[in-house]
Amino acid sequence: MSVPTTQSLNSISLEQGEFTKNYSIDAGFEALNEEIKELKLPFEAKGELLLSEIRVTDKLEPPVVALKIADSIVSTLGNVLTVIGKAKSRKSFLISVAIAVAISKDFVFNLFTSHLPNDKRTILLFDTEQSKYHVQLALLRVCKMIGIKEPTNLKVYGLRKYAPSERLQIIEYAIYNTPNIGIVFIDGAKDLITSINDEEQATMIVSKFLKWTEELTISIVTVLHQNKSDTNARGHIGTELMNKSETVISVTKAETDKEISIVNAEACRNMDFDPFGFEINEEGIPVIAENFEIRVATKKDKFDITDLEDYKKYQLLTEVFSKGAEFSYSLLQTQIQLAYKSQFKKEIGKSATEKLITDCKNNNWLTQEAKLKPYKLGEFNSVLVP
């Protein structure tokens, strides 16, 4: 049996029978790693300790970006991205968007972008829940989104009929035997184990994900259900994945408009992205839900415009009157609506605009020389900005 033995803090030897090979740690680990794989050595703690050491003098590059949402990095090669949500929240539709971006490098939703290098453009999708027919529907949806009839760099597999251990073996074989992989999507991580609450199995599967991502320099994007009673991912596997993932994204159906799913950054090692909403159009394609904040607002969430801080009201007026010295009432309404959308990324209705104008007139921030005369900007005489 071959065993690694430590010669010094800067070298390692592999012994196999009467032969011994010495490798310099300073010269790089690639040859040593390949030799160990070829010999299929048992785990040997001393050798692995040397391979795992991180030194000040090591020249380590930052991970390669795989996917971004707006300016936020959500997936890098060598890490795991987890998408969580309750049943039927349209998690798989969001995955379709990410796949479409990854295989085409198109700009999708005006948000998602792919940054995979040319030698990492192959994408794998494993679906553990749906029938082959519905998995193919998802594949066709991706093709329609990017206008490609048959993507050559996308491999899709339906694993519903297999036992959990068989699914795991198939996935492991595929990722170690498919060249140029960039991202592996696993829609249904819980189906790779027999119990989501088995701590040993949860640790095993998450450790597999971390091993695969590091050894192959790939990104794994996986999907999990949330608990029915709260927003946490289900079971011990959910806890493990949320702790070990680079990014955790949630998908939630809006309470007041079930046609809209809201996407949030739950945990990011990098910068969070702003929440956004999407819906499914008549062709079955996910599209951005415009003005989703207004559409999903509940009655208790409705905002009284007069509750806006005084200095913010005056900032609105300042932007309005940067467009002109005076305005008629109707033009003033329009300009306020434009300024409000510009500053708060939300729209304001006619009645709220009228209420704001009245409030500003009462505070002398809007003045008229006489009734029906144009409105001009008054002086700010309220409490200053804190």
mmCIF file of C-alpha atoms in Angstrom, residues 62-370:
data_model
loop_
_atom_site.group_PDB
_atom_site.id
_atom_site.type_symbol
_atom_site.label_atom_id
_atom_site.label_comp_id
_atom_site.label_asym_id
_atom_site.label_seq_id
_atom_site.Cartn_x
_atom_site.Cartn_y
_atom_site.Cartn_z
ATOM 1 C CA PRO A 62 -9.643 35.484 -6.041
ATOM 2 C CA PRO A 63 -12.332 33.056 -7.235
ATOM 3 C CA VAL A 64 -13.534 33.482 -10.807
ATOM 4 C CA VAL A 65 -16.971 35.096 -11.004
ATOM 5 C CA ALA A 66 -19.635 32.839 -12.495
ATOM 6 C CA LEU A 67 -22.889 34.806 -12.091
ATOM 7 C CA LYS A 68 -23.893 38.297 -11.032
ATOM 8 C CA ILE A 69 -27.242 39.863 -10.214
ATOM 9 C CA ALA A 70 -26.821 43.550 -11.049
ATOM 10 C CA ASP A 71 -23.470 44.447 -9.432
ATOM 11 C CA SER A 72 -23.660 41.709 -6.814
ATOM 12 C CA ILE A 73 -21.526 38.569 -7.203
ATOM 13 C CA VAL A 74 -23.784 35.629 -6.348
ATOM 14 C CA SER A 75 -21.779 32.693 -7.707
ATOM 15 C CA THR A 76 -18.062 32.037 -8.090
ATOM 16 C CA LEU A 77 -16.108 28.982 -9.204
ATOM 17 C CA GLY A 78 -15.203 26.921 -6.160
ATOM 18 C CA ASN A 79 -18.333 27.789 -4.179
ATOM 19 C CA VAL A 80 -21.990 26.869 -3.621
ATOM 20 C CA LEU A 81 -25.094 28.989 -4.276
ATOM 21 C CA THR A 82 -28.324 27.847 -2.613
ATOM 22 C CA VAL A 83 -31.822 28.891 -3.712
ATOM 23 C CA ILE A 84 -34.561 28.407 -1.106
ATOM 24 C CA GLY A 85 -38.317 28.881 -1.189
ATOM 25 C CA LYS A 86 -41.598 27.246 -0.312
ATOM 26 C CA ALA A 87 -43.226 24.727 -2.649
ATOM 27 C CA LYS A 88 -44.447 26.246 -5.939
ATOM 28 C CA SER A 89 -42.785 29.602 -5.282
ATOM 29 C CA ARG A 90 -41.205 29.353 -8.780
ATOM 30 C CA LYS A 91 -37.680 28.476 -7.661
ATOM 31 C CA SER A 92 -37.198 26.366 -10.787
ATOM 32 C CA PHE A 93 -38.176 29.323 -12.987
ATOM 33 C CA LEU A 94 -35.424 31.389 -11.379
ATOM 34 C CA ILE A 95 -33.006 28.511 -12.020
ATOM 35 C CA SER A 96 -34.078 28.583 -15.685
ATOM 36 C CA VAL A 97 -33.059 32.240 -15.858
ATOM 37 C CA ALA A 98 -29.654 31.483 -14.337
ATOM 38 C CA ILE A 99 -29.088 28.599 -16.772
ATOM 39 C CA ALA A 100 -30.111 30.751 -19.745
ATOM 40 C CA VAL A 101 -27.577 33.381 -18.697
ATOM 41 C CA ALA A 102 -24.823 30.827 -18.078
ATOM 42 C CA ILE A 103 -25.054 29.054 -21.440
ATOM 43 C CA SER A 104 -25.539 32.158 -23.579
ATOM 44 C CA LYS A 105 -23.769 34.947 -21.641
ATOM 45 C CA ASP A 106 -26.777 37.114 -22.554
ATOM 46 C CA PHE A 107 -28.056 39.870 -20.264
ATOM 47 C CA VAL A 108 -31.322 38.430 -18.856
ATOM 48 C CA PHE A 109 -33.910 40.331 -16.773
ATOM 49 C CA ASN A 110 -31.605 43.345 -17.206
ATOM 50 C CA LEU A 111 -30.073 41.933 -14.020
ATOM 51 C CA PHE A 112 -28.369 38.555 -14.514
ATOM 52 C CA THR A 113 -24.971 38.314 -16.192
ATOM 53 C CA SER A 114 -22.580 35.411 -16.728
ATOM 54 C CA HIS A 115 -18.826 35.805 -16.391
ATOM 55 C CA LEU A 116 -17.718 32.221 -17.015
ATOM 56 C CA PRO A 117 -14.374 31.880 -18.832
ATOM 57 C CA ASN A 118 -14.406 30.172 -22.242
ATOM 58 C CA ASP A 119 -12.994 26.915 -20.852
ATOM 59 C CA LYS A 120 -15.792 26.722 -18.246
ATOM 60 C CA ARG A 121 -18.869 27.136 -20.435
ATOM 61 C CA THR A 122 -20.402 23.648 -20.057
ATOM 62 C CA ILE A 123 -23.479 23.605 -17.801
ATOM 63 C CA LEU A 124 -25.081 20.560 -16.173
ATOM 64 C CA LEU A 125 -28.633 20.408 -14.792
ATOM 65 C CA PHE A 126 -29.839 17.534 -12.628
ATOM 66 C CA ASP A 127 -33.541 17.494 -11.768
ATOM 67 C CA THR A 128 -34.503 15.031 -9.046
ATOM 68 C CA GLU A 129 -38.245 15.771 -8.733
ATOM 69 C CA GLN A 130 -39.968 16.172 -12.100
ATOM 70 C CA SER A 131 -40.890 13.689 -14.810
ATOM 71 C CA LYS A 132 -38.840 13.647 -18.001
ATOM 72 C CA TYR A 133 -41.660 15.484 -19.787
ATOM 73 C CA HIS A 134 -41.624 18.392 -17.337
ATOM 74 C CA VAL A 135 -37.825 18.487 -17.231
ATOM 75 C CA GLN A 136 -37.872 18.839 -21.021
ATOM 76 C CA LEU A 137 -40.420 21.673 -20.710
ATOM 77 C CA ALA A 138 -37.925 23.477 -18.478
ATOM 78 C CA LEU A 139 -35.205 22.848 -21.071
ATOM 79 C CA LEU A 140 -37.387 24.218 -23.871
ATOM 80 C CA ARG A 141 -38.169 27.260 -21.721
ATOM 81 C CA VAL A 142 -34.442 27.984 -21.412
ATOM 82 C CA CYS A 143 -34.013 27.607 -25.179
ATOM 83 C CA LYS A 144 -36.898 29.999 -25.859
ATOM 84 C CA MET A 145 -35.498 32.605 -23.479
ATOM 85 C CA ILE A 146 -32.196 32.847 -25.346
ATOM 86 C CA GLY A 147 -33.356 31.966 -28.870
ATOM 87 C CA ILE A 148 -31.172 28.862 -29.210
ATOM 88 C CA LYS A 149 -32.914 25.704 -30.446
ATOM 89 C CA GLU A 150 -30.395 23.186 -29.131
ATOM 90 C CA PRO A 151 -27.609 24.473 -26.849
ATOM 91 C CA THR A 152 -24.458 22.406 -27.253
ATOM 92 C CA ASN A 153 -23.015 23.388 -23.889
ATOM 93 C CA LEU A 154 -26.003 22.341 -21.751
ATOM 94 C CA LYS A 155 -26.551 18.772 -20.499
ATOM 95 C CA VAL A 156 -29.847 18.057 -18.717
ATOM 96 C CA TYR A 157 -30.642 14.907 -16.718
ATOM 97 C CA GLY A 158 -33.867 13.710 -15.059
ATOM 98 C CA LEU A 159 -33.069 11.533 -12.034
ATOM 99 C CA ARG A 160 -36.495 11.080 -10.469
ATOM 100 C CA LYS A 161 -36.623 7.270 -10.877
ATOM 101 C CA TYR A 162 -33.371 6.616 -9.023
ATOM 102 C CA ALA A 163 -32.700 6.007 -5.333
ATOM 103 C CA PRO A 164 -30.894 8.806 -3.454
ATOM 104 C CA SER A 165 -27.547 6.983 -3.404
ATOM 105 C CA GLU A 166 -27.844 6.230 -7.131
ATOM 106 C CA ARG A 167 -28.580 9.868 -7.933
ATOM 107 C CA LEU A 168 -25.498 10.881 -5.984
ATOM 108 C CA GLN A 169 -23.314 8.391 -7.869
ATOM 109 C CA ILE A 170 -24.645 9.546 -11.240
ATOM 110 C CA ILE A 171 -24.001 13.206 -10.450
ATOM 111 C CA GLU A 172 -20.507 12.509 -9.141
ATOM 112 C CA TYR A 173 -19.624 10.436 -12.208
ATOM 113 C CA ALA A 174 -20.957 13.127 -14.556
ATOM 114 C CA ILE A 175 -19.098 16.044 -13.027
ATOM 115 C CA TYR A 176 -15.766 14.164 -12.922
ATOM 116 C CA ASN A 177 -16.140 12.918 -16.495
ATOM 117 C CA THR A 178 -17.565 15.943 -18.339
ATOM 118 C CA PRO A 179 -14.967 18.432 -19.608
ATOM 119 C CA ASN A 180 -15.141 22.225 -19.269
ATOM 120 C CA ILE A 181 -17.847 22.353 -16.588
ATOM 121 C CA GLY A 182 -18.536 25.791 -15.156
ATOM 122 C CA ILE A 183 -21.778 25.413 -13.186
ATOM 123 C CA VAL A 184 -23.694 22.355 -11.968
ATOM 124 C CA PHE A 185 -27.370 22.957 -11.140
ATOM 125 C CA ILE A 186 -28.963 20.428 -8.763
ATOM 126 C CA ASP A 187 -32.689 21.046 -8.497
ATOM 127 C CA GLY A 188 -33.521 19.008 -5.417
ATOM 128 C CA ALA A 189 -30.535 18.534 -3.092
ATOM 129 C CA LYS A 190 -32.750 16.828 -0.500
ATOM 130 C CA ASP A 191 -33.328 13.957 -2.941
ATOM 131 C CA LEU A 192 -29.679 12.931 -2.702
ATOM 132 C CA ILE A 193 -30.216 11.664 0.857
ATOM 133 C CA THR A 194 -32.895 9.574 2.573
ATOM 134 C CA SER A 195 -33.654 11.989 5.426
ATOM 135 C CA ILE A 196 -33.325 15.771 5.536
ATOM 136 C CA ASN A 197 -32.986 15.567 9.330
ATOM 137 C CA ASP A 198 -30.159 13.038 9.394
ATOM 138 C CA GLU A 199 -27.129 15.038 10.543
ATOM 139 C CA GLU A 200 -24.596 12.542 9.218
ATOM 140 C CA GLN A 201 -26.163 12.449 5.752
ATOM 141 C CA ALA A 202 -26.527 16.237 5.674
ATOM 142 C CA THR A 203 -22.855 16.696 6.541
ATOM 143 C CA MET A 204 -21.875 14.074 3.973
ATOM 144 C CA ILE A 205 -23.746 15.645 1.056
ATOM 145 C CA VAL A 206 -22.646 19.201 1.804
ATOM 146 C CA SER A 207 -19.052 17.981 2.205
ATOM 147 C CA LYS A 208 -19.381 16.360 -1.228
ATOM 148 C CA PHE A 209 -20.526 19.665 -2.727
ATOM 149 C CA LEU A 210 -17.585 21.520 -1.172
ATOM 150 C CA LYS A 211 -15.145 18.829 -2.338
ATOM 151 C CA TRP A 212 -16.462 18.875 -5.907
ATOM 152 C CA THR A 213 -16.406 22.660 -6.166
ATOM 153 C CA GLU A 214 -12.841 22.920 -4.877
ATOM 154 C CA GLU A 215 -11.304 19.983 -6.723
ATOM 155 C CA LEU A 216 -12.928 20.811 -10.068
ATOM 156 C CA THR A 217 -13.101 24.611 -9.694
ATOM 157 C CA ILE A 218 -16.815 24.694 -10.477
ATOM 158 C CA SER A 219 -19.874 26.359 -9.015
ATOM 159 C CA ILE A 220 -22.766 24.312 -7.671
ATOM 160 C CA VAL A 221 -26.226 25.883 -7.605
ATOM 161 C CA THR A 222 -28.709 23.870 -5.592
ATOM 162 C CA VAL A 223 -32.375 24.224 -4.635
ATOM 163 C CA LEU A 224 -34.081 23.493 -1.311
ATOM 164 C CA HIS A 225 -37.567 23.913 0.149
ATOM 165 C CA GLN A 226 -38.213 26.202 3.105
ATOM 166 C CA ASN A 227 -40.068 25.038 6.211
ATOM 167 C CA LYS A 228 -43.829 25.513 6.081
ATOM 168 C CA SER A 229 -43.790 27.375 9.408
ATOM 169 C CA ASP A 230 -40.859 29.754 8.796
ATOM 170 C CA THR A 231 -38.365 30.919 6.185
ATOM 171 C CA ASN A 232 -35.516 28.558 7.101
ATOM 172 C CA ALA A 233 -34.372 25.868 4.675
ATOM 173 C CA ARG A 234 -35.751 22.464 5.641
ATOM 174 C CA GLY A 235 -33.900 20.031 7.853
ATOM 175 C CA HIS A 236 -30.272 19.589 8.808
ATOM 176 C CA ILE A 237 -29.283 19.667 5.158
ATOM 177 C CA GLY A 238 -30.877 23.121 4.900
ATOM 178 C CA THR A 239 -28.947 24.355 7.929
ATOM 179 C CA GLU A 240 -25.681 22.961 6.572
ATOM 180 C CA LEU A 241 -26.157 24.461 3.120
ATOM 181 C CA MET A 242 -27.146 27.873 4.459
ATOM 182 C CA ASN A 243 -24.006 27.886 6.615
ATOM 183 C CA LYS A 244 -21.628 26.714 3.895
ATOM 184 C CA SER A 245 -23.021 28.504 0.832
ATOM 185 C CA GLU A 246 -21.392 31.582 -0.629
ATOM 186 C CA THR A 247 -24.853 33.009 -1.353
ATOM 187 C CA VAL A 248 -28.380 32.097 -0.244
ATOM 188 C CA ILE A 249 -31.251 33.473 -2.347
ATOM 189 C CA SER A 250 -34.932 33.165 -1.440
ATOM 190 C CA VAL A 251 -37.912 33.064 -3.784
ATOM 191 C CA THR A 252 -41.298 33.968 -2.254
ATOM 192 C CA LYS A 253 -44.773 34.357 -3.737
ATOM 193 C CA ALA A 254 -46.193 37.783 -2.922
ATOM 194 C CA GLU A 255 -49.099 37.682 -0.464
ATOM 195 C CA THR A 256 -51.253 40.187 -2.318
ATOM 196 C CA ASP A 257 -50.408 39.153 -5.889
ATOM 197 C CA LYS A 258 -49.709 35.437 -6.317
ATOM 198 C CA GLU A 259 -48.595 36.034 -9.892
ATOM 199 C CA ILE A 260 -45.429 37.707 -8.604
ATOM 200 C CA SER A 261 -42.450 35.937 -7.023
ATOM 201 C CA ILE A 262 -40.052 38.111 -5.032
ATOM 202 C CA VAL A 263 -36.322 37.345 -5.033
ATOM 203 C CA ASN A 264 -34.225 38.386 -2.027
ATOM 204 C CA ALA A 265 -30.572 38.038 -1.009
ATOM 205 C CA GLU A 266 -30.805 36.194 2.307
ATOM 206 C CA ALA A 267 -27.067 35.775 2.884
ATOM 207 C CA CYS A 268 -24.189 36.961 0.699
ATOM 208 C CA ARG A 269 -20.455 36.903 1.277
ATOM 209 C CA ASN A 270 -20.358 39.645 -1.316
ATOM 210 C CA MET A 271 -22.578 42.721 -1.720
ATOM 211 C CA ASP A 272 -26.346 42.121 -1.463
ATOM 212 C CA PHE A 273 -28.523 42.822 -4.496
ATOM 213 C CA ASP A 274 -31.770 44.780 -4.285
ATOM 214 C CA PRO A 275 -34.948 42.658 -4.146
ATOM 215 C CA PHE A 276 -36.791 42.213 -7.427
ATOM 216 C CA GLY A 277 -39.975 40.527 -8.591
ATOM 217 C CA PHE A 278 -40.745 38.348 -11.588
ATOM 218 C CA GLU A 279 -43.840 36.808 -13.126
ATOM 219 C CA ILE A 280 -44.629 34.321 -15.863
ATOM 220 C CA ASN A 281 -45.866 35.713 -19.174
ATOM 221 C CA GLU A 282 -48.407 34.151 -21.544
ATOM 222 C CA GLU A 283 -45.639 32.130 -23.224
ATOM 223 C CA GLY A 284 -44.580 30.559 -19.933
ATOM 224 C CA ILE A 285 -41.388 32.625 -19.736
ATOM 225 C CA PRO A 286 -40.281 34.419 -16.548
ATOM 226 C CA VAL A 287 -40.120 38.207 -16.957
ATOM 227 C CA ILE A 288 -39.418 41.086 -14.590
ATOM 228 C CA ALA A 289 -42.522 42.330 -12.727
ATOM 229 C CA GLU A 290 -42.472 46.086 -13.267
ATOM 230 C CA ASN A 291 -43.242 48.231 -10.201
ATOM 231 C CA PHE A 292 -43.594 45.105 -8.107
ATOM 232 C CA GLU A 293 -43.280 47.079 -4.849
ATOM 233 C CA ILE A 294 -46.494 48.963 -5.608
ATOM 234 C CA ARG A 295 -48.306 45.861 -6.835
ATOM 235 C CA VAL A 296 -47.457 43.740 -3.798
ATOM 236 C CA ALA A 297 -48.005 46.427 -1.143
ATOM 237 C CA THR A 298 -50.610 45.439 1.454
ATOM 238 C CA LYS A 299 -53.042 47.890 3.020
ATOM 239 C CA LYS A 300 -50.984 48.013 6.197
ATOM 240 C CA ASP A 301 -47.903 48.766 4.083
ATOM 241 C CA LYS A 302 -49.424 51.716 2.246
ATOM 242 C CA PHE A 303 -47.379 54.824 2.862
ATOM 243 C CA ASP A 304 -48.910 58.204 3.665
ATOM 244 C CA ILE A 305 -46.960 60.726 1.605
ATOM 245 C CA THR A 306 -47.277 63.407 4.309
ATOM 246 C CA ASP A 307 -45.288 61.136 6.658
ATOM 247 C CA LEU A 308 -42.229 61.659 4.473
ATOM 248 C CA GLU A 309 -39.515 63.632 6.286
ATOM 249 C CA ASP A 310 -39.713 67.378 5.606
ATOM 250 C CA TYR A 311 -36.247 67.620 4.116
ATOM 251 C CA LYS A 312 -37.069 64.803 1.682
ATOM 252 C CA LYS A 313 -40.209 66.629 0.575
ATOM 253 C CA TYR A 314 -38.131 69.716 -0.085
ATOM 254 C CA GLN A 315 -35.508 67.638 -1.924
ATOM 255 C CA LEU A 316 -38.291 66.513 -4.245
ATOM 256 C CA LEU A 317 -39.284 70.132 -4.868
ATOM 257 C CA THR A 318 -35.651 71.067 -5.460
ATOM 258 C CA GLU A 319 -35.383 68.436 -8.181
ATOM 259 C CA VAL A 320 -38.676 69.574 -9.691
ATOM 260 C CA PHE A 321 -37.629 73.223 -9.892
ATOM 261 C CA SER A 322 -34.243 72.295 -11.342
ATOM 262 C CA LYS A 323 -36.315 71.728 -14.514
ATOM 263 C CA GLY A 324 -37.857 75.199 -14.530
ATOM 264 C CA ALA A 325 -38.532 78.328 -12.464
ATOM 265 C CA GLU A 326 -42.325 77.895 -12.312
ATOM 266 C CA PHE A 327 -45.002 75.354 -13.207
ATOM 267 C CA SER A 328 -48.753 75.182 -13.661
ATOM 268 C CA TYR A 329 -50.597 72.850 -11.300
ATOM 269 C CA SER A 330 -50.832 69.989 -13.816
ATOM 270 C CA LEU A 331 -47.192 70.275 -14.843
ATOM 271 C CA LEU A 332 -46.178 70.451 -11.183
ATOM 272 C CA GLN A 333 -48.010 67.169 -10.562
ATOM 273 C CA THR A 334 -46.185 65.485 -13.433
ATOM 274 C CA GLN A 335 -42.779 66.775 -12.352
ATOM 275 C CA ILE A 336 -43.329 65.639 -8.760
ATOM 276 C CA GLN A 337 -44.276 62.151 -9.959
ATOM 277 C CA LEU A 338 -41.112 61.959 -12.064
ATOM 278 C CA ALA A 339 -38.907 63.243 -9.237
ATOM 279 C CA TYR A 340 -40.484 60.813 -6.755
ATOM 280 C CA LYS A 341 -39.816 57.842 -9.036
ATOM 281 C CA SER A 342 -36.262 59.067 -9.613
ATOM 282 C CA GLN A 343 -35.478 59.435 -5.904
ATOM 283 C CA PHE A 344 -37.434 56.556 -4.369
ATOM 284 C CA LYS A 345 -37.625 54.053 -7.262
ATOM 285 C CA LYS A 346 -41.394 53.905 -6.765
ATOM 286 C CA GLU A 347 -44.362 55.541 -8.410
ATOM 287 C CA ILE A 348 -46.738 57.968 -6.705
ATOM 288 C CA GLY A 349 -50.396 58.265 -7.661
ATOM 289 C CA LYS A 350 -52.399 61.367 -8.491
ATOM 290 C CA SER A 351 -54.182 61.637 -5.126
ATOM 291 C CA ALA A 352 -50.927 61.270 -3.199
ATOM 292 C CA THR A 353 -49.319 63.919 -5.417
ATOM 293 C CA GLU A 354 -52.195 66.335 -4.752
ATOM 294 C CA LYS A 355 -51.861 65.645 -1.022
ATOM 295 C CA LEU A 356 -48.135 66.392 -1.171
ATOM 296 C CA ILE A 357 -48.691 69.673 -3.054
ATOM 297 C CA THR A 358 -51.206 70.807 -0.428
ATOM 298 C CA ASP A 359 -48.818 69.896 2.374
ATOM 299 C CA CYS A 360 -45.970 71.829 0.722
ATOM 300 C CA LYS A 361 -48.206 74.871 0.162
ATOM 301 C CA ASN A 362 -49.178 74.825 3.847
ATOM 302 C CA ASN A 363 -45.481 74.943 4.738
ATOM 303 C CA ASN A 364 -44.819 77.768 2.222
ATOM 304 C CA TRP A 365 -42.389 75.594 0.264
ATOM 305 C CA LEU A 366 -44.652 76.175 -2.744
ATOM 306 C CA THR A 367 -45.807 79.729 -3.427
ATOM 307 C CA GLN A 368 -48.218 81.490 -5.823
ATOM 308 C CA GLU A 369 -48.509 85.195 -6.525
ATOM 309 C CA ALA A 370 -52.263 84.735 -6.873
#
